[in-house]
Amino acid sequence: MPTTSSEADPGPDATPSEAPDGAADARMWNRLTALHAQVEGRLATVLQRRHGLGLSEYRALGLLAEAPRSELRMQELATGLGLNQSSVTRLVARLGAADFTYRDLCPDDKRGVYTVLTDTGRTRHREARATYEEALTGALDEAAAGAPELAPLLGAARGALG
């Protein structure tokens, strides 16, 4: 009987026990999204309290700091942050009001707008980076200790990406 597009194909060599389990995947995904929310909440709180930065603001400054000439088109910034255009426009306005960035027109395309990192923005990001990294490590360590079933996953992710 042919499979439908909604059925997973475990491959020709898979045994029935190796076949994906949709319910198990859903439980795993729910745990990961809960972990994500927990970690993001902690990062947002710490960055706001210690540096007056929102999480998206911190990440935008980081993307700009890593970009060639410390500038990105608005669409590139939106893509890098996973935000829509209007959210990025508001974010860039806040960063500009704080003198962390300024907007510049693209010399080749007058419709194109760049967001450019200022020295003040670079300094604020540098100051906040250690706080972010410390809070992230702490939140992941706490998650692994509080939910031992996540420890192997976090260990594998750290090993693969670290």
PDB file of C-alpha atoms in Angstrom:
ATOM      1  CA  MET A   1       0.000   0.000   0.000  1.00  0.00           C
ATOM      2  CA  PRO A   2       1.567   3.385  -0.946  1.00  0.00           C
ATOM      3  CA  THR A   3       2.335   5.883   1.797  1.00  0.00           C
ATOM      4  CA  THR A   4       0.707   9.289   1.929  1.00  0.00           C
ATOM      5  CA  SER A   5       2.642  12.520   2.149  1.00  0.00           C
ATOM      6  CA  SER A   6       1.723  12.807   5.828  1.00  0.00           C
ATOM      7  CA  GLU A   7       3.383   9.493   6.715  1.00  0.00           C
ATOM      8  CA  ALA A   8       7.075   9.503   7.527  1.00  0.00           C
ATOM      9  CA  ASP A   9       9.274   7.135   5.546  1.00  0.00           C
ATOM     10  CA  PRO A  10      11.770   5.596   7.974  1.00  0.00           C
ATOM     11  CA  GLY A  11      13.824   4.188   5.095  1.00  0.00           C
ATOM     12  CA  PRO A  12      14.276   0.716   3.636  1.00  0.00           C
ATOM     13  CA  ASP A  13      16.542  -0.597   6.416  1.00  0.00           C
ATOM     14  CA  ALA A  14      14.489   0.674   9.366  1.00  0.00           C
ATOM     15  CA  THR A  15      12.913  -1.734  11.777  1.00  0.00           C
ATOM     16  CA  PRO A  16       9.482  -0.893  13.204  1.00  0.00           C
ATOM     17  CA  SER A  17      11.090   0.276  16.459  1.00  0.00           C
ATOM     18  CA  GLU A  18      13.158   2.850  14.521  1.00  0.00           C
ATOM     19  CA  ALA A  19      10.125   4.411  12.877  1.00  0.00           C
ATOM     20  CA  PRO A  20       9.438   7.991  14.004  1.00  0.00           C
ATOM     21  CA  ASP A  21       6.839   8.311  16.741  1.00  0.00           C
ATOM     22  CA  GLY A  22       4.697  11.395  16.192  1.00  0.00           C
ATOM     23  CA  ALA A  23       3.508  11.510  19.807  1.00  0.00           C
ATOM     24  CA  ALA A  24       7.075  11.258  21.114  1.00  0.00           C
ATOM     25  CA  ASP A  25       8.181  13.974  18.687  1.00  0.00           C
ATOM     26  CA  ALA A  26       5.344  16.204  19.924  1.00  0.00           C
ATOM     27  CA  ARG A  27       6.359  15.665  23.563  1.00  0.00           C
ATOM     28  CA  MET A  28       9.992  16.378  22.708  1.00  0.00           C
ATOM     29  CA  TRP A  29       9.063  19.524  20.780  1.00  0.00           C
ATOM     30  CA  ASN A  30       6.874  20.761  23.631  1.00  0.00           C
ATOM     31  CA  ARG A  31       9.797  20.289  26.051  1.00  0.00           C
ATOM     32  CA  LEU A  32      12.129  22.178  23.727  1.00  0.00           C
ATOM     33  CA  THR A  33       9.727  25.088  23.288  1.00  0.00           C
ATOM     34  CA  ALA A  34       9.229  25.240  27.076  1.00  0.00           C
ATOM     35  CA  LEU A  35      13.011  25.221  27.545  1.00  0.00           C
ATOM     36  CA  HIS A  36      13.346  27.962  24.934  1.00  0.00           C
ATOM     37  CA  ALA A  37      10.736  30.121  26.673  1.00  0.00           C
ATOM     38  CA  GLN A  38      12.383  29.600  30.060  1.00  0.00           C
ATOM     39  CA  VAL A  39      15.852  30.516  28.792  1.00  0.00           C
ATOM     40  CA  GLU A  40      14.619  33.493  26.743  1.00  0.00           C
ATOM     41  CA  GLY A  41      12.731  34.851  29.755  1.00  0.00           C
ATOM     42  CA  ARG A  42      15.808  34.675  31.936  1.00  0.00           C
ATOM     43  CA  LEU A  43      18.003  36.316  29.301  1.00  0.00           C
ATOM     44  CA  ALA A  44      15.495  39.108  28.722  1.00  0.00           C
ATOM     45  CA  THR A  45      15.188  39.860  32.439  1.00  0.00           C
ATOM     46  CA  VAL A  46      18.933  39.910  33.072  1.00  0.00           C
ATOM     47  CA  LEU A  47      19.751  42.066  30.037  1.00  0.00           C
ATOM     48  CA  GLN A  48      17.024  44.573  30.871  1.00  0.00           C
ATOM     49  CA  ARG A  49      18.013  44.867  34.527  1.00  0.00           C
ATOM     50  CA  ARG A  50      21.761  45.098  34.040  1.00  0.00           C
ATOM     51  CA  HIS A  51      22.083  46.856  30.694  1.00  0.00           C
ATOM     52  CA  GLY A  52      18.719  48.402  29.815  1.00  0.00           C
ATOM     53  CA  LEU A  53      18.510  46.257  26.682  1.00  0.00           C
ATOM     54  CA  GLY A  54      15.742  44.050  25.400  1.00  0.00           C
ATOM     55  CA  LEU A  55      16.710  40.678  24.008  1.00  0.00           C
ATOM     56  CA  SER A  56      15.950  41.679  20.410  1.00  0.00           C
ATOM     57  CA  GLU A  57      17.934  44.883  20.878  1.00  0.00           C
ATOM     58  CA  TYR A  58      20.926  42.921  22.183  1.00  0.00           C
ATOM     59  CA  ARG A  59      20.728  40.483  19.279  1.00  0.00           C
ATOM     60  CA  ALA A  60      20.384  43.291  16.731  1.00  0.00           C
ATOM     61  CA  LEU A  61      23.500  44.977  18.112  1.00  0.00           C
ATOM     62  CA  GLY A  62      25.314  41.634  17.876  1.00  0.00           C
ATOM     63  CA  LEU A  63      24.318  41.093  14.266  1.00  0.00           C
ATOM     64  CA  LEU A  64      25.439  44.595  13.398  1.00  0.00           C
ATOM     65  CA  ALA A  65      28.735  44.157  15.266  1.00  0.00           C
ATOM     66  CA  GLU A  66      29.477  41.044  13.194  1.00  0.00           C
ATOM     67  CA  ALA A  67      28.396  42.513   9.842  1.00  0.00           C
ATOM     68  CA  PRO A  68      30.842  43.933   7.318  1.00  0.00           C
ATOM     69  CA  ARG A  69      31.199  47.672   7.998  1.00  0.00           C
ATOM     70  CA  SER A  70      28.829  47.151  10.986  1.00  0.00           C
ATOM     71  CA  GLU A  71      25.784  47.754   8.819  1.00  0.00           C
ATOM     72  CA  LEU A  72      22.866  45.716   7.518  1.00  0.00           C
ATOM     73  CA  ARG A  73      19.893  46.413   5.305  1.00  0.00           C
ATOM     74  CA  MET A  74      16.651  46.457   7.239  1.00  0.00           C
ATOM     75  CA  GLN A  75      15.520  43.228   5.541  1.00  0.00           C
ATOM     76  CA  GLU A  76      18.786  41.486   6.464  1.00  0.00           C
ATOM     77  CA  LEU A  77      18.324  42.548  10.063  1.00  0.00           C
ATOM     78  CA  ALA A  78      14.710  41.326  10.034  1.00  0.00           C
ATOM     79  CA  THR A  79      15.788  37.951   8.649  1.00  0.00           C
ATOM     80  CA  GLY A  80      18.641  37.610  11.128  1.00  0.00           C
ATOM     81  CA  LEU A  81      16.335  38.350  14.058  1.00  0.00           C
ATOM     82  CA  GLY A  82      13.350  36.388  12.801  1.00  0.00           C
ATOM     83  CA  LEU A  83      11.143  39.478  13.005  1.00  0.00           C
ATOM     84  CA  ASN A  84       8.775  41.048  10.521  1.00  0.00           C
ATOM     85  CA  GLN A  85       9.521  44.361   8.829  1.00  0.00           C
ATOM     86  CA  SER A  86       7.353  46.526  11.080  1.00  0.00           C
ATOM     87  CA  SER A  87       8.822  45.014  14.260  1.00  0.00           C
ATOM     88  CA  VAL A  88      12.338  45.686  12.985  1.00  0.00           C
ATOM     89  CA  THR A  89      11.404  49.247  12.079  1.00  0.00           C
ATOM     90  CA  ARG A  90      10.250  49.870  15.669  1.00  0.00           C
ATOM     91  CA  LEU A  91      13.349  48.109  17.036  1.00  0.00           C
ATOM     92  CA  VAL A  92      15.672  50.218  14.897  1.00  0.00           C
ATOM     93  CA  ALA A  93      13.844  53.368  16.018  1.00  0.00           C
ATOM     94  CA  ARG A  94      14.515  52.443  19.672  1.00  0.00           C
ATOM     95  CA  LEU A  95      18.171  51.688  18.919  1.00  0.00           C
ATOM     96  CA  GLY A  96      18.500  55.001  17.082  1.00  0.00           C
ATOM     97  CA  ALA A  97      16.883  56.944  19.933  1.00  0.00           C
ATOM     98  CA  ALA A  98      19.460  55.424  22.300  1.00  0.00           C
ATOM     99  CA  ASP A  99      22.287  56.411  19.894  1.00  0.00           C
ATOM    100  CA  PHE A 100      23.208  52.733  19.376  1.00  0.00           C
ATOM    101  CA  THR A 101      22.543  52.876  15.623  1.00  0.00           C
ATOM    102  CA  TYR A 102      21.706  55.298  12.860  1.00  0.00           C
ATOM    103  CA  ARG A 103      19.951  54.865   9.544  1.00  0.00           C
ATOM    104  CA  ASP A 104      21.767  55.439   6.279  1.00  0.00           C
ATOM    105  CA  LEU A 105      20.584  55.370   2.683  1.00  0.00           C
ATOM    106  CA  CYS A 106      22.109  52.849   0.322  1.00  0.00           C
ATOM    107  CA  PRO A 107      24.263  54.758  -2.176  1.00  0.00           C
ATOM    108  CA  ASP A 108      23.347  52.363  -5.018  1.00  0.00           C
ATOM    109  CA  ASP A 109      19.615  52.136  -4.279  1.00  0.00           C
ATOM    110  CA  LYS A 110      18.012  55.191  -2.698  1.00  0.00           C
ATOM    111  CA  ARG A 111      15.084  53.019  -1.558  1.00  0.00           C
ATOM    112  CA  GLY A 112      17.454  50.818   0.459  1.00  0.00           C
ATOM    113  CA  VAL A 113      18.025  51.719   4.094  1.00  0.00           C
ATOM    114  CA  TYR A 114      20.889  50.482   6.220  1.00  0.00           C
ATOM    115  CA  THR A 115      21.052  50.312   9.978  1.00  0.00           C
ATOM    116  CA  VAL A 116      24.577  51.185  11.094  1.00  0.00           C
ATOM    117  CA  LEU A 117      26.095  50.447  14.500  1.00  0.00           C
ATOM    118  CA  THR A 118      27.560  53.413  16.390  1.00  0.00           C
ATOM    119  CA  ASP A 119      30.509  53.285  18.774  1.00  0.00           C
ATOM    120  CA  THR A 120      28.028  53.684  21.644  1.00  0.00           C
ATOM    121  CA  GLY A 121      26.062  50.663  20.394  1.00  0.00           C
ATOM    122  CA  ARG A 122      29.224  48.606  19.990  1.00  0.00           C
ATOM    123  CA  THR A 123      30.266  49.457  23.553  1.00  0.00           C
ATOM    124  CA  ARG A 124      26.839  48.590  24.986  1.00  0.00           C
ATOM    125  CA  HIS A 125      26.834  45.248  23.174  1.00  0.00           C
ATOM    126  CA  ARG A 126      30.346  44.448  24.376  1.00  0.00           C
ATOM    127  CA  GLU A 127      29.363  45.291  27.972  1.00  0.00           C
ATOM    128  CA  ALA A 128      26.236  43.118  27.769  1.00  0.00           C
ATOM    129  CA  ARG A 129      27.839  40.132  26.037  1.00  0.00           C
ATOM    130  CA  ALA A 130      29.429  38.651  29.178  1.00  0.00           C
ATOM    131  CA  THR A 131      26.136  39.019  31.050  1.00  0.00           C
ATOM    132  CA  TYR A 132      24.256  37.315  28.212  1.00  0.00           C
ATOM    133  CA  GLU A 133      26.714  34.432  28.000  1.00  0.00           C
ATOM    134  CA  GLU A 134      26.795  33.926  31.779  1.00  0.00           C
ATOM    135  CA  ALA A 135      22.989  33.971  32.034  1.00  0.00           C
ATOM    136  CA  LEU A 136      22.631  31.609  29.080  1.00  0.00           C
ATOM    137  CA  THR A 137      25.067  29.077  30.513  1.00  0.00           C
ATOM    138  CA  GLY A 138      23.397  29.303  33.913  1.00  0.00           C
ATOM    139  CA  ALA A 139      19.920  28.833  32.464  1.00  0.00           C
ATOM    140  CA  LEU A 140      20.979  25.814  30.413  1.00  0.00           C
ATOM    141  CA  ASP A 141      22.808  24.264  33.365  1.00  0.00           C
ATOM    142  CA  GLU A 142      19.732  24.741  35.573  1.00  0.00           C
ATOM    143  CA  ALA A 143      17.481  23.243  32.904  1.00  0.00           C
ATOM    144  CA  ALA A 144      19.708  20.179  32.608  1.00  0.00           C
ATOM    145  CA  ALA A 145      19.807  19.753  36.391  1.00  0.00           C
ATOM    146  CA  GLY A 146      16.054  20.250  36.763  1.00  0.00           C
ATOM    147  CA  ALA A 147      15.100  17.973  33.881  1.00  0.00           C
ATOM    148  CA  PRO A 148      17.695  15.193  33.598  1.00  0.00           C
ATOM    149  CA  GLU A 149      16.070  13.914  30.393  1.00  0.00           C
ATOM    150  CA  LEU A 150      17.234  17.148  28.720  1.00  0.00           C
ATOM    151  CA  ALA A 151      20.853  16.798  29.857  1.00  0.00           C
ATOM    152  CA  PRO A 152      21.922  14.445  27.011  1.00  0.00           C
ATOM    153  CA  LEU A 153      20.287  16.699  24.428  1.00  0.00           C
ATOM    154  CA  LEU A 154      21.928  19.835  25.808  1.00  0.00           C
ATOM    155  CA  GLY A 155      25.259  18.032  26.079  1.00  0.00           C
ATOM    156  CA  ALA A 156      25.025  16.871  22.467  1.00  0.00           C
ATOM    157  CA  ALA A 157      24.076  20.355  21.260  1.00  0.00           C
ATOM    158  CA  ARG A 158      26.932  21.949  23.168  1.00  0.00           C
ATOM    159  CA  GLY A 159      29.378  19.382  21.812  1.00  0.00           C
ATOM    160  CA  ALA A 160      28.186  19.724  18.216  1.00  0.00           C
ATOM    161  CA  LEU A 161      28.133  23.510  18.167  1.00  0.00           C
ATOM    162  CA  GLY A 162      30.724  24.382  20.790  1.00  0.00           C
TER     163      GLY A 162
END
